[in-house]
CSV table of C-alpha atoms and ligand atoms in Angstrom, one decimal:
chain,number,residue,atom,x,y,z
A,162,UNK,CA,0.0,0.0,0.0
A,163,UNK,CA,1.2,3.1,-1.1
A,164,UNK,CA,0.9,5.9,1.4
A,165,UNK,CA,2.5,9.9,1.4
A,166,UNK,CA,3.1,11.5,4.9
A,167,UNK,CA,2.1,10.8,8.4
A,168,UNK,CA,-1.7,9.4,9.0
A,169,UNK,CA,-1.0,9.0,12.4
A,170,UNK,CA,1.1,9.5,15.4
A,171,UNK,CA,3.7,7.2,14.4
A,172,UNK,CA,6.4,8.2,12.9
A,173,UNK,CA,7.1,7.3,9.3
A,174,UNK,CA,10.3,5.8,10.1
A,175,UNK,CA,8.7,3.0,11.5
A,176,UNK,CA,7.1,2.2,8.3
A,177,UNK,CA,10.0,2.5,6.2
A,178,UNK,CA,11.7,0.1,8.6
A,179,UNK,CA,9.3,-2.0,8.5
A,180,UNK,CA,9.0,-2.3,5.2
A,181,UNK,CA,13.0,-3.7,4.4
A,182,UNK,CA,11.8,-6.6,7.6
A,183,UNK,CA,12.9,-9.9,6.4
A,184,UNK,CA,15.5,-8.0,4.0
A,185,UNK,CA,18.7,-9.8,3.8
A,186,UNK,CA,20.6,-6.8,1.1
A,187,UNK,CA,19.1,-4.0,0.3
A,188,UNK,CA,20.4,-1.3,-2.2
A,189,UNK,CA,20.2,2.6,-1.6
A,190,UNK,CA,20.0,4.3,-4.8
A,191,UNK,CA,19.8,8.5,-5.1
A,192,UNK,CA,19.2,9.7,-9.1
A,193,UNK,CA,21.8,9.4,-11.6
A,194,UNK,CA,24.7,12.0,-11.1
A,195,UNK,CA,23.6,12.4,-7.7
A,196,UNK,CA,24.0,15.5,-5.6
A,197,UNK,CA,24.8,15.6,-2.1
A,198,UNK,CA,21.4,15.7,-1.1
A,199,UNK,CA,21.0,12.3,-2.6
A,200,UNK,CA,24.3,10.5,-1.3
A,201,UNK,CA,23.6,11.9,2.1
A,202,UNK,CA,20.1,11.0,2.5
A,203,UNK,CA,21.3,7.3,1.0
A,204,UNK,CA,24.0,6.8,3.7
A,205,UNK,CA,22.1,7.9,6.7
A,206,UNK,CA,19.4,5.4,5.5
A,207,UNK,CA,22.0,2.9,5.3
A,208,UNK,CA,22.9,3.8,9.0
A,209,UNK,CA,19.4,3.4,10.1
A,210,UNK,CA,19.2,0.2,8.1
A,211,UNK,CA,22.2,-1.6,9.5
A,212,UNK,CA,21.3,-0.9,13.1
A,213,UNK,CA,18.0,-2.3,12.4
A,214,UNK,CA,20.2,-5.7,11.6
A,215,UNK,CA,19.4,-4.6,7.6
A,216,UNK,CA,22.5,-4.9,5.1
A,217,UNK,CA,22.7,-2.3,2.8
A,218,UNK,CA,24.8,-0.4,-0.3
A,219,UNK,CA,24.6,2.8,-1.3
A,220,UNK,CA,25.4,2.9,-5.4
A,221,UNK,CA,24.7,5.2,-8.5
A,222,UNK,CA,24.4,5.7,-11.6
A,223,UNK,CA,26.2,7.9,-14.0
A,224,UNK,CA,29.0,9.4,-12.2
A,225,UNK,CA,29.6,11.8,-9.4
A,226,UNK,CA,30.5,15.1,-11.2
A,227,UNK,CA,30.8,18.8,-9.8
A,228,UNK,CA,34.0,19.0,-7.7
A,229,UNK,CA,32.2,20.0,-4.2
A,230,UNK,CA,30.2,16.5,-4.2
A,231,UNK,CA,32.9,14.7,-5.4
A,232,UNK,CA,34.9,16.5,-2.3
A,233,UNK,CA,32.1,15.9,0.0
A,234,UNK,CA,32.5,12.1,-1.1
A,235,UNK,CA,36.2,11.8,-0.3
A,236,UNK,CA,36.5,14.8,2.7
A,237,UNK,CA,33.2,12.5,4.1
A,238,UNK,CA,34.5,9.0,3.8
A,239,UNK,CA,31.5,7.9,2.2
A,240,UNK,CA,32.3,5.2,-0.3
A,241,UNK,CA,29.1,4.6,-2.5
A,242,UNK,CA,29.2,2.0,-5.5
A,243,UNK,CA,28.6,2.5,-8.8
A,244,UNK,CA,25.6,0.7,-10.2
A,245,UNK,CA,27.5,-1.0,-13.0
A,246,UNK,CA,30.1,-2.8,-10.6
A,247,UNK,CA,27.1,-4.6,-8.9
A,248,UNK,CA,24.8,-7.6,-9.9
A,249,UNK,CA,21.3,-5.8,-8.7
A,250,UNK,CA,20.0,-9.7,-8.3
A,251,UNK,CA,22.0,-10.2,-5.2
A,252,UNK,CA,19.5,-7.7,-3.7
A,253,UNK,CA,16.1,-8.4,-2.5
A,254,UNK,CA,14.7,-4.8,-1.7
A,255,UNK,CA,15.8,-1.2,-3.3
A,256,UNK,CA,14.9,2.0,-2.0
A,257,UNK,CA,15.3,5.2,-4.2
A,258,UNK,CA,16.3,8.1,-2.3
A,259,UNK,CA,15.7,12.0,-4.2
A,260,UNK,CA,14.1,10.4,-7.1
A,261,UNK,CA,10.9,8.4,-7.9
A,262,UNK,CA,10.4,5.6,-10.8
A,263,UNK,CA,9.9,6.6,-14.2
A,264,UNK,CA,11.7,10.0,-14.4
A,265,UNK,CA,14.3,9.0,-16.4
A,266,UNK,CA,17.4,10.2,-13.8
A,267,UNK,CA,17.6,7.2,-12.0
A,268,UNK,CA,17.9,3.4,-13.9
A,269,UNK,CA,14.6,2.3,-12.0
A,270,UNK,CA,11.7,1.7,-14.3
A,271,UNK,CA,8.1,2.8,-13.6
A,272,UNK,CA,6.9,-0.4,-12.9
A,273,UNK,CA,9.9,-2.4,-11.1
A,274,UNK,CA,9.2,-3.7,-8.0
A,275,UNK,CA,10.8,-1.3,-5.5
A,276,UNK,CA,10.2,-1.0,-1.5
A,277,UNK,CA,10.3,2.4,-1.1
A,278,UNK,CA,10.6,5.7,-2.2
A,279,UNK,CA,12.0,8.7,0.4
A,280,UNK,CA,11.4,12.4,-1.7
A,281,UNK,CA,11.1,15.8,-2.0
A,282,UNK,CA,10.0,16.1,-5.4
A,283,UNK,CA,6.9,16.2,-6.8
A,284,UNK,CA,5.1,13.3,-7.0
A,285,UNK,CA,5.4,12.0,-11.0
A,286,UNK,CA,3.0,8.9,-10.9
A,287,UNK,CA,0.9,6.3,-9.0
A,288,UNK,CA,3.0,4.3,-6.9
A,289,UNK,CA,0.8,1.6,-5.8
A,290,UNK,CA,3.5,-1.0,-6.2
A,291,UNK,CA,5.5,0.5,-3.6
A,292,UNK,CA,6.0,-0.6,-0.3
A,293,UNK,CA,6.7,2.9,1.7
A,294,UNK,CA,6.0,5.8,-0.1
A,295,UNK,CA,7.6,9.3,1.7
A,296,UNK,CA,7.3,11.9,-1.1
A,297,UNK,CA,7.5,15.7,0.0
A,298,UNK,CA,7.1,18.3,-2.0
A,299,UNK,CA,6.7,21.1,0.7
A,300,UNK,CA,10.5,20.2,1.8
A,301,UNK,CA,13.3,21.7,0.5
A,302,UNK,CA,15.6,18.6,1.1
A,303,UNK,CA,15.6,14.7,1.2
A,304,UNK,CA,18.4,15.1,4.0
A,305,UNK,CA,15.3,16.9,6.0
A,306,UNK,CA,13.1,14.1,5.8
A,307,UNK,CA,16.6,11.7,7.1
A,308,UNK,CA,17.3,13.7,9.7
A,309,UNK,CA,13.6,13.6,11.0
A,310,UNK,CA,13.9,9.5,10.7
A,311,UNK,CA,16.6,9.5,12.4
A,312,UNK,CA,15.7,11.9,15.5
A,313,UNK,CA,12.2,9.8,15.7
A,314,UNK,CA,14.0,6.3,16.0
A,315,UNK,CA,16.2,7.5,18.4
A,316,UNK,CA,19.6,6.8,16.7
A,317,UNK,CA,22.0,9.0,16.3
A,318,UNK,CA,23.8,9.2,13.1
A,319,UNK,CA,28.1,9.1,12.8
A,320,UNK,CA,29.6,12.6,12.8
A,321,UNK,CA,30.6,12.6,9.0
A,322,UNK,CA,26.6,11.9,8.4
A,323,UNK,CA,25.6,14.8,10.1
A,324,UNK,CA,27.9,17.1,8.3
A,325,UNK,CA,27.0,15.0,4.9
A,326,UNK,CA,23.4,16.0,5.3
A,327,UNK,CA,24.2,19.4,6.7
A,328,UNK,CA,26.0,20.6,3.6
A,329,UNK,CA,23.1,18.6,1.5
A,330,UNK,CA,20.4,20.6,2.8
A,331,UNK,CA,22.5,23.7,2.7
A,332,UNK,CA,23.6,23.5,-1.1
A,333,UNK,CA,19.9,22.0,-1.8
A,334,UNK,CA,18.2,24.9,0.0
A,335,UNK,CA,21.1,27.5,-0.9
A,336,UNK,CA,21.7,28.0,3.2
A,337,UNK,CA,17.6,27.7,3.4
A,338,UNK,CA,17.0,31.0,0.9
A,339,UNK,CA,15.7,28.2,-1.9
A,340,UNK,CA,12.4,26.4,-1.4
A,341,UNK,CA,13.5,25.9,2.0
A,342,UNK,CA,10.2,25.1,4.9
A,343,UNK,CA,10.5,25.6,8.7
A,344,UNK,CA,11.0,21.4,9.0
A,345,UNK,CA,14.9,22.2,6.9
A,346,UNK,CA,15.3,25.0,8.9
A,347,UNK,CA,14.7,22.5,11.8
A,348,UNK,CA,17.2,19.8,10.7
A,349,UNK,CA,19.6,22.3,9.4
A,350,UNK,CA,20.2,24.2,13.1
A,351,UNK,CA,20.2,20.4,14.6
A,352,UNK,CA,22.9,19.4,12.1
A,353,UNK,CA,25.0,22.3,12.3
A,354,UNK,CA,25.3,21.5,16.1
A,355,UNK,CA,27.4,18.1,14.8
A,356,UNK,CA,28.6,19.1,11.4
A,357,UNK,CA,32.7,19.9,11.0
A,358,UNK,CA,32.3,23.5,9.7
A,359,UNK,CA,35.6,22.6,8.8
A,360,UNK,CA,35.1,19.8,6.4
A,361,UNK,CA,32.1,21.9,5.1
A,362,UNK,CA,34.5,24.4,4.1
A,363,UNK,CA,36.7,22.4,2.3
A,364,UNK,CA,34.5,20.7,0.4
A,365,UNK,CA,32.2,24.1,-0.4
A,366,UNK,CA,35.5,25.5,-1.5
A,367,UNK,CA,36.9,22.5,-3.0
A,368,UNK,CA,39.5,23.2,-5.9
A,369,UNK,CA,38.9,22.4,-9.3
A,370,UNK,CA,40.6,21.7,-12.8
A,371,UNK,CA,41.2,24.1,-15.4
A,372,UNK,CA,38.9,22.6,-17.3
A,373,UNK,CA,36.7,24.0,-14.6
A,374,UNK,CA,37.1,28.0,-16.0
A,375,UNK,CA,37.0,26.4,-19.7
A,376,UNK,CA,33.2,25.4,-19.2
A,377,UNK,CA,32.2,29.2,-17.1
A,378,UNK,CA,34.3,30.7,-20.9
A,379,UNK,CA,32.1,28.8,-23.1
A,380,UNK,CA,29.0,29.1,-21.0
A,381,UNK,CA,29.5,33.2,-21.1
A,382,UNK,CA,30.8,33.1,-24.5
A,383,UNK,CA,27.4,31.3,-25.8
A,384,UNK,CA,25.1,32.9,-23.8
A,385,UNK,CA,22.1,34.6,-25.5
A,386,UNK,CA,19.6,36.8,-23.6
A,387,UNK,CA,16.0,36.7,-25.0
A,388,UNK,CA,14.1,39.0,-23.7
A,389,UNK,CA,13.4,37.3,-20.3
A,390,UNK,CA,15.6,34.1,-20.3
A,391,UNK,CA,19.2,33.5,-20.8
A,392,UNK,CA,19.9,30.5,-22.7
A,393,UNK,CA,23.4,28.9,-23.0
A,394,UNK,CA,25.1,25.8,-24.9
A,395,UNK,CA,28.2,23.8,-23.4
A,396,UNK,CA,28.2,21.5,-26.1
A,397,UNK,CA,30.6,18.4,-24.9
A,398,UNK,CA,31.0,18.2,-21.5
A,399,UNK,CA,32.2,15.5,-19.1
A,400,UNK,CA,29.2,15.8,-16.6
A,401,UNK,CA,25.5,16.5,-16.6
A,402,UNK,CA,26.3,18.6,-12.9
A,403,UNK,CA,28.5,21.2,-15.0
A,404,UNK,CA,25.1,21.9,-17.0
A,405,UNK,CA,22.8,22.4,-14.0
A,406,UNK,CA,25.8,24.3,-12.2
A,407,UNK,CA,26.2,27.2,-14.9
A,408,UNK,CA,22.1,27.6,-14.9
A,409,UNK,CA,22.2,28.3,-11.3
A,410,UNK,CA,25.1,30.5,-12.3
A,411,UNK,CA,23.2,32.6,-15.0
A,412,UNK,CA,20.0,32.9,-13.1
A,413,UNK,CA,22.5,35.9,-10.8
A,414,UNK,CA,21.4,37.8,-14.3
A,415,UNK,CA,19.6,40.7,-13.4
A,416,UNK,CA,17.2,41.3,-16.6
A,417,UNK,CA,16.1,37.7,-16.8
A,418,UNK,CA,14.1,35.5,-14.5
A,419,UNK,CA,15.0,32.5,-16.1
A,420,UNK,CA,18.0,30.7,-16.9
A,421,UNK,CA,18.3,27.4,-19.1
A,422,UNK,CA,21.4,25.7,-19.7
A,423,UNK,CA,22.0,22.6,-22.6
A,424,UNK,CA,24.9,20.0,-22.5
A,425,UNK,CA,25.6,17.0,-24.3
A,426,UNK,CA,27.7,14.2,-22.4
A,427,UNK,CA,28.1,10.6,-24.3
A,428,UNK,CA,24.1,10.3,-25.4
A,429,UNK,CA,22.4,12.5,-23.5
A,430,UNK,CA,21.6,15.8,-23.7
A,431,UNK,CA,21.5,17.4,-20.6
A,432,UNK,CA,19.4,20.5,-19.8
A,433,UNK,CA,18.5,22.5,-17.0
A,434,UNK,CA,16.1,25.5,-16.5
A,435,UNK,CA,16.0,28.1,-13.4
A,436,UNK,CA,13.6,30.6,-12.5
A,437,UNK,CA,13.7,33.3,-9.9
A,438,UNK,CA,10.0,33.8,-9.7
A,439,UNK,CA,8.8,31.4,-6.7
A,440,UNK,CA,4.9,30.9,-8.3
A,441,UNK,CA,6.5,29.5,-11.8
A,442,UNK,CA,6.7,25.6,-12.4
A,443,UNK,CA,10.1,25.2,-13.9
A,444,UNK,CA,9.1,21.3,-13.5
A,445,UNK,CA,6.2,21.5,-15.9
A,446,UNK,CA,7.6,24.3,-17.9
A,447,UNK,CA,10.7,21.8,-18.7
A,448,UNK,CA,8.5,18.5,-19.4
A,449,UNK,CA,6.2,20.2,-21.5
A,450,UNK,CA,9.2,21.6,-23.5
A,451,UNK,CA,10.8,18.5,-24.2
A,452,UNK,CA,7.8,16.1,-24.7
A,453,UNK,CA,8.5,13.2,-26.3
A,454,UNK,CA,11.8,13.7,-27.0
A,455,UNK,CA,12.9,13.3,-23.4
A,456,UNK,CA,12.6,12.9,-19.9
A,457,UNK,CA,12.5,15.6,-16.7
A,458,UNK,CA,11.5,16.2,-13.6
A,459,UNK,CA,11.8,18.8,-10.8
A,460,UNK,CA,10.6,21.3,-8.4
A,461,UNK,CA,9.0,25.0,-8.7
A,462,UNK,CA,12.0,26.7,-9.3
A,463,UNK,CA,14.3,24.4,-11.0
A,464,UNK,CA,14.6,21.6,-12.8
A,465,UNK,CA,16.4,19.0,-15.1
A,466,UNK,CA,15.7,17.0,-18.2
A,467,UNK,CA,17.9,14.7,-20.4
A,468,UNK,CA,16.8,13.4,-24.1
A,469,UNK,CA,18.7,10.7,-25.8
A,470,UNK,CA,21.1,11.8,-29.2
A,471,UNK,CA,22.8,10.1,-31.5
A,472,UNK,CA,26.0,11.3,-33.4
A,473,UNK,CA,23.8,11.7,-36.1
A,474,UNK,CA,21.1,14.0,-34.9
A,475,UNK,CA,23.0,15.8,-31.2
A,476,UNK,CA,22.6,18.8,-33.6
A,477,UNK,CA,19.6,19.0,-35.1
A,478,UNK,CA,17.5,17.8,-31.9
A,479,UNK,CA,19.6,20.5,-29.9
A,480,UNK,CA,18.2,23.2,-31.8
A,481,UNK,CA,15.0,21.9,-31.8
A,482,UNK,CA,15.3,21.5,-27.4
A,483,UNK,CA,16.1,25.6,-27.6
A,484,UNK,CA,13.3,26.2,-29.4
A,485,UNK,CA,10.6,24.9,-27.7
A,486,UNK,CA,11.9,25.7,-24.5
A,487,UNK,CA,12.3,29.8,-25.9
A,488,UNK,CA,8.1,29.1,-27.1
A,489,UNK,CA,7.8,27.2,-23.8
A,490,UNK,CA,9.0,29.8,-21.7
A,491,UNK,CA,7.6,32.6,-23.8
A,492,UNK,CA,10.9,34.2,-24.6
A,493,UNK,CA,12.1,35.9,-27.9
A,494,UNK,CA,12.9,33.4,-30.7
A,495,UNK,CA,15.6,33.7,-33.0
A,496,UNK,CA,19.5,34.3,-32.3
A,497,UNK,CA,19.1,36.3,-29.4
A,498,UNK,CA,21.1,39.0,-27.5
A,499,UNK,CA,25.1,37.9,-26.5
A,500,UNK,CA,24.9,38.2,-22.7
A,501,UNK,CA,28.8,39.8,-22.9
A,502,UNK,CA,31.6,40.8,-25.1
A,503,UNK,CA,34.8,41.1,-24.8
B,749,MN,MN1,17.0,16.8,-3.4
């Protein structure tokens, strides 16, 4: 039975660890690419899991990409598995953490058989089929939701834990000025009680490659301001995070109020849309824009897509992406206005 929020006084923790009972391996999965929201709601699951006699492994597909989560992954000691090491057979419950079936960011399938699903997101579809449903759309953060499990069960959660899901739901909630309710305001003043400021700052500030400054030059260089949304083009890059990072980055734009940012890595085209006005639905606005070409999901004020290319048509279906999102979005068509010049 499929069930969102708390009916009654017990907490939903219970449920969920109810529901992996008689589980012998279970396997913690956050969306593709995660982000530290993700990873650190997976591995304080995992905590909660193992002392409830549960075995579990935190993996992923795609690949961890901006430099602060794969900082927060090393500074951390967190060690999650990639998806394509593993023989998903060898475990008899899954949970997805941050995402829900059927999106198209995480490898789970509408219909597979899954025990739960923990989230912040919007609900996409029906989830009859799952065991524990915990989907929360008012919360800025997954991490909140953990940290709530954990305070109800009573067990309290290793040090690098606490500052994992610290720094998740401040980079999620942008130090609670993004979508952020009173519940993340909650978890984030009980976290920061725990969490090493110190690892925090080194992985908030965590170095990068050149490459790094190569992606912010071509993201300026091919920016193009119509009327009231900046649009850029990475072309090739090594990681869909680098696409949803220079969005964020462009939405600091004064004339616009929203920000959309393309990138192709291996067969996928990335893209991700930002908005600074808090009554828009970036989430619809982005699914209705790449409909059926592609996949996305996300909340009110940003979100993420990815449609499959080819060699043969990256190009053609790029352009075609732009456009609709411009018509979607109600923006200027055409070539549009270079954001800067040398
Ligand atoms: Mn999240």
């Amino acid at each position: 039975m499929a069930e969102t929020g708390n009916q009654t006084d017990r907490p939903p923790v219970a449920d969920f660890l109810e529901a992996f009972s008689g589980a012998e391996r279970a396997l913690l999965l956050p969306h593709d690419n995660p982000d530290p929201d993700g990873l650190a709601g997976a591995f304080a699951l995992r905590h909660l899991l193992t002392a409830h006699g549960v075995d579990a492994c935190v993996a992923f597909g795609g690949m961890i990409g901006r430099a602060e989560n794969r900082a927060m992954v090393r500074t951390l000691g967190l060690d999650p598995t990639p998806l394509s090491t593993l023989d998903v057979n060898e475990f008899d419950a899954v949970a997805l953490i941050d995402a829900q079936p059927g999106t198209g960011n995480n490898p789970v399938m509408a219909d597979a058989a899954i025990r739960a699903v923990i989230d912040h997101h919007p609900l996409v579809g029906p989830l009859d089929n799952v065991r524990f449903v915990d989907v929360r759309p008012a919360y800025g953060a997954t991490a909140t939701i953990v940290t709530e499990y954990a305070r109800d069960a009573g067990v309290e959660l290793p040090g690098d834990i606490a500052t994992a899901l610290f720094y998740a739901i401040r980079s999620e909630t942008q130090d609670l000025g993004r979508e952020a309710s009173p519940a993340d305001r909650e978890a984030y003043v009980e976290l920061l009680m725990r969490a090493d400021m110190g690892a925090v700052a080194r992985i908030q500030r965590a170095r990068v490659p050149r490459e790094y400054f190569g992606t912010y030059l071509t993201a300026i260089r091919e920016a193009r301001v119509h009327g009231n949304v900046v649009l850029t083009d990475l072309g090739v890059v090594s990681s869909a995070d680098q696409v949803a990072e220079i969005a964020d980055f462009l939405l600091r734009l004064r004339e616009v109020t929203w920000s959309a940012c393309i990138g192709r890595s291996r067969h996928t085209l990335a893209v991700s849309l930002r908005t600074t006005d808090p009554f828009a639905h970036a989430g619809y606005a982005i699914r209705r824009a790449i409909k059926g070409l592609g996949t996305a999901g996300g909340h009110g004020t940003m979100a993420g897509g990815q449609v499959p290319v080819s060699d043969d048509n990256a190009e053609e279906i790029t352009a075609e992406v732009r456009r609709r999102l411009l018509a979607e979005l109600g923006a200027e068509a055409g070539e549009g206005d270079a954001l800067a010049r040398p």
